[in-house]
XYZ file of N, CA and C in Angstrom:
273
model
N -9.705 -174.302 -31.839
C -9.232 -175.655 -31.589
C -7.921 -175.572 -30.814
N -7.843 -176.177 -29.807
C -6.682 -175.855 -28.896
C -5.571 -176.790 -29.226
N -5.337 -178.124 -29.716
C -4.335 -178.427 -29.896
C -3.951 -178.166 -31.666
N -4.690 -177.541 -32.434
C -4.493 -176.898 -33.656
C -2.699 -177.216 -34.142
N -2.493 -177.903 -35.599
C -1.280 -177.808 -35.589
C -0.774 -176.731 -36.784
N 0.317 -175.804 -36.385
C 0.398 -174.308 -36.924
C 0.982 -174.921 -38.619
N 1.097 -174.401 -39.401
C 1.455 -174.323 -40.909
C 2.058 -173.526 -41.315
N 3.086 -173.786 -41.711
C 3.584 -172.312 -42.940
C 3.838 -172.606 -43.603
N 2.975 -171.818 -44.820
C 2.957 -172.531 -46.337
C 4.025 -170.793 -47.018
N 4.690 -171.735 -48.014
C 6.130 -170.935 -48.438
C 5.820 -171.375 -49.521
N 5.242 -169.795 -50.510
C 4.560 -170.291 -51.536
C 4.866 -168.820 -52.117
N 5.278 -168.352 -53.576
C 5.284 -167.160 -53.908
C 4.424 -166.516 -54.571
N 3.001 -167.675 -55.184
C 2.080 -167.166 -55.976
C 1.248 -166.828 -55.229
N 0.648 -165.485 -54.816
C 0.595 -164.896 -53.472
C -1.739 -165.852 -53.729
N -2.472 -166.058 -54.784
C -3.378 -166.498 -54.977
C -3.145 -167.939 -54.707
N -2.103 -168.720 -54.937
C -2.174 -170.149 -54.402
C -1.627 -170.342 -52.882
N -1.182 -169.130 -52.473
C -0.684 -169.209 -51.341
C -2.136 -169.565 -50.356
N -2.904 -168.303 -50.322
C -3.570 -167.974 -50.177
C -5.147 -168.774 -50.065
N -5.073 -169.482 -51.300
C -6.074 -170.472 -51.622
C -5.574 -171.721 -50.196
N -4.649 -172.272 -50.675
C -4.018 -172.681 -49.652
C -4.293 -172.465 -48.045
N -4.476 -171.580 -47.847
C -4.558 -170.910 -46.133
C -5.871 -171.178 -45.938
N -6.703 -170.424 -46.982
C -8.278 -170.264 -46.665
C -9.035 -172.053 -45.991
N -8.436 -172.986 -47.227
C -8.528 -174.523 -47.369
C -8.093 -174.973 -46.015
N -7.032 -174.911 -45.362
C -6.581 -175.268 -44.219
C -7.415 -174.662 -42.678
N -7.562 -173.332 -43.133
C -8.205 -172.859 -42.196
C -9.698 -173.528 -41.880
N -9.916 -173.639 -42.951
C -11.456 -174.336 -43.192
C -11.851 -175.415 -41.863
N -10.119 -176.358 -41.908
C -10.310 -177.555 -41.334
C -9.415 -177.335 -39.800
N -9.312 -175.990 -39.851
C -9.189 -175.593 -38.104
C -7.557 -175.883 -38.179
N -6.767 -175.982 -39.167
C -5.710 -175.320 -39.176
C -5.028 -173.890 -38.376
N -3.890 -173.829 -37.669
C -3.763 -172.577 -37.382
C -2.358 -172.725 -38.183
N -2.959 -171.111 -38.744
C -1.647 -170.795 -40.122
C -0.823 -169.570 -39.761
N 0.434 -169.687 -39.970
C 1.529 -168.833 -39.808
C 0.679 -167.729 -41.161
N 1.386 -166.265 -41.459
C 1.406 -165.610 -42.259
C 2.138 -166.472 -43.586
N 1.518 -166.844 -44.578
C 2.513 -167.108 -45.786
C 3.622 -166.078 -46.034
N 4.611 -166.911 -47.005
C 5.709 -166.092 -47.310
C 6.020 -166.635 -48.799
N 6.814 -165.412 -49.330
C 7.137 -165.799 -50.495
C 8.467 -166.159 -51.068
N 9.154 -165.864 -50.044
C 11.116 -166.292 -50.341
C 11.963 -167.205 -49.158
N 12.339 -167.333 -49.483
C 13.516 -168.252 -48.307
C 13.800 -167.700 -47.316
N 14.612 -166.598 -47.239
C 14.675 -165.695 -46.556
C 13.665 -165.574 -45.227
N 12.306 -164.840 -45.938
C 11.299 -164.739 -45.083
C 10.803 -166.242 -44.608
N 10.964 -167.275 -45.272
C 10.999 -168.716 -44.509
C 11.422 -168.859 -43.028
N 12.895 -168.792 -43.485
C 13.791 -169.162 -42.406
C 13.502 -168.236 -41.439
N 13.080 -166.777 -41.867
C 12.594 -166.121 -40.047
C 11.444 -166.375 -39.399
N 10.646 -166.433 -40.556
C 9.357 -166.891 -39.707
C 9.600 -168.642 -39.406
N 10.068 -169.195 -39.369
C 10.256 -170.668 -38.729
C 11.148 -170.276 -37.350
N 11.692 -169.342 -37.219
C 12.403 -169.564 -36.102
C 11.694 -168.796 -35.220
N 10.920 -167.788 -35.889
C 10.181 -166.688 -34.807
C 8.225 -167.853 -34.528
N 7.726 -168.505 -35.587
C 6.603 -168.958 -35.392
C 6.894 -170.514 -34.824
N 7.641 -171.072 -35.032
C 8.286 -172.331 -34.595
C 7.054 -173.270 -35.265
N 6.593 -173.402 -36.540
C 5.628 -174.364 -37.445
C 5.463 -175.977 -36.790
N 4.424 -176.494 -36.752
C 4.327 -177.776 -36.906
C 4.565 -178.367 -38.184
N 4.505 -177.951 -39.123
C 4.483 -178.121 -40.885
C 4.925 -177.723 -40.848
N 5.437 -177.584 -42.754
C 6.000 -176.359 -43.376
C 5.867 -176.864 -44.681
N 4.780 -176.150 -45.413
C 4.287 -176.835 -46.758
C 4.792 -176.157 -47.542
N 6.292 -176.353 -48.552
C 7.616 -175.685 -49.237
C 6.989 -175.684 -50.867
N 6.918 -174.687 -51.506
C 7.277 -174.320 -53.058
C 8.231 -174.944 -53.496
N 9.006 -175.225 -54.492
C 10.058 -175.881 -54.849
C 10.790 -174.443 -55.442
N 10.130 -173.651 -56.401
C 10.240 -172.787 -56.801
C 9.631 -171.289 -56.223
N 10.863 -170.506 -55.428
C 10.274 -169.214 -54.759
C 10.806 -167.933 -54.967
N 10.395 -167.025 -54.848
C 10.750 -165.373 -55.744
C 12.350 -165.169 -54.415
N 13.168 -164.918 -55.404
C 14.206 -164.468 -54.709
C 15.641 -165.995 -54.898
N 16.955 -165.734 -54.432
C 17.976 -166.017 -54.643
C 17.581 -167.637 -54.214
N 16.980 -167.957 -53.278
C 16.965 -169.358 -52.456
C 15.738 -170.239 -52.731
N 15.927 -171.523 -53.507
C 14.538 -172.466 -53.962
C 14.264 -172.834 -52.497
N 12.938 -173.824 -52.933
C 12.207 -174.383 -51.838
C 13.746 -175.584 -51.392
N 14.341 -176.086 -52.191
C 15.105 -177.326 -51.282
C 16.156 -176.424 -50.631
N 16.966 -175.241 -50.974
C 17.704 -174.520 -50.086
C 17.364 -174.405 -49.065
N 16.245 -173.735 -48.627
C 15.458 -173.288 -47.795
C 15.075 -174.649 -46.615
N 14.849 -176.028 -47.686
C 14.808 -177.026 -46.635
C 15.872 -177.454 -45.973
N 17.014 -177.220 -46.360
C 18.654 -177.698 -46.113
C 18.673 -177.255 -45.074
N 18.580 -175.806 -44.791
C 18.426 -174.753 -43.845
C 17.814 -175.326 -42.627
N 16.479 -175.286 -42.648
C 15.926 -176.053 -42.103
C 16.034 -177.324 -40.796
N 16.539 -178.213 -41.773
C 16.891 -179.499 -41.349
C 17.948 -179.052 -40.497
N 18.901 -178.346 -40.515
C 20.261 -177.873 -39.705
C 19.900 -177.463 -38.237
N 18.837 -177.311 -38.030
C 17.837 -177.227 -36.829
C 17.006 -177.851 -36.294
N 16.033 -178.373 -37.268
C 14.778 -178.805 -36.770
C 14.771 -180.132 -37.640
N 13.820 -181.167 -37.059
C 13.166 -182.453 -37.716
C 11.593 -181.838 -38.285
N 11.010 -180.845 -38.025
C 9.642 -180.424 -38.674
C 10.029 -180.834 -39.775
N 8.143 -181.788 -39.896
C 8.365 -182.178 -41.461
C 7.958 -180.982 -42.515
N 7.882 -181.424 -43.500
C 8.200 -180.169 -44.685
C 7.684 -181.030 -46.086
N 6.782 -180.277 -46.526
C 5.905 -181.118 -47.472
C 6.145 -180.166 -49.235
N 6.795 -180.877 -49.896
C 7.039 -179.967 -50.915
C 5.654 -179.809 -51.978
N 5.631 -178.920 -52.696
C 4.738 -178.504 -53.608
C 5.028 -177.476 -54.588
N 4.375 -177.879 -55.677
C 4.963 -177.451 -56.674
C 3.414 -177.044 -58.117
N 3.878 -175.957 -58.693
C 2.826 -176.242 -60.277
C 3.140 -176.666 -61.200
N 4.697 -177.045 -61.140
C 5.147 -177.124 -62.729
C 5.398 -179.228 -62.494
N 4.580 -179.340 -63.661
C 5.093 -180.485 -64.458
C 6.749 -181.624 -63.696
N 7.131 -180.391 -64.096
C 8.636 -181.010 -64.216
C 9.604 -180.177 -63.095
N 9.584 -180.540 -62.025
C 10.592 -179.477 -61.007
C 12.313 -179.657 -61.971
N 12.153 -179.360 -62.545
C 13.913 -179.376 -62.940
C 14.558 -178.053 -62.231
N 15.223 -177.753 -61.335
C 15.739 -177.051 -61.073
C 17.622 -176.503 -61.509
């Protein structure tokens, strides 16, 4: 699909990540490599340049999903779709 819009889903449960990709791909999604920390967020957004960016709230390593969006925003208007498993995001 040529105007395909790219995704990067920033997700640390490497099976929901994953589930995730397969689902998108399905519907002719083109998907960045998932990632599992902030860190690896913020490089692959600047090196894949996302149409999306479907955010964890909660991700392995020093920086949550809203850090990571702060970041973000300091650059870009890409929207950014949060997601989460738990109940209750209390961070």
């Amino acid at each position: 699909m040529k105007d395909a819009k790219k995704i990067l889903i920033v997700e640390d449960e490497a099976i929901v990540a994953e589930t995730l990709k397969l689902n998108l791909e399905f519907f002719n999604f083109s998907m960045c490599k998932p990632v599992a920390t902030g860190m690896e967020a913020l490089q692959f957004f600047e090196k894949e340049a996302p149409d999306l960016v479907l955010m964890d709230i909660r991700l392995a390593g020093p920086m949550n999903g809203l850090d990571v969006a702060k970041k973000i925003r300091e650059t870009s208007d890409v929207p950014i779709i949060f997601i989460t498993g738990y109940y209750q995001a209390n961070i």
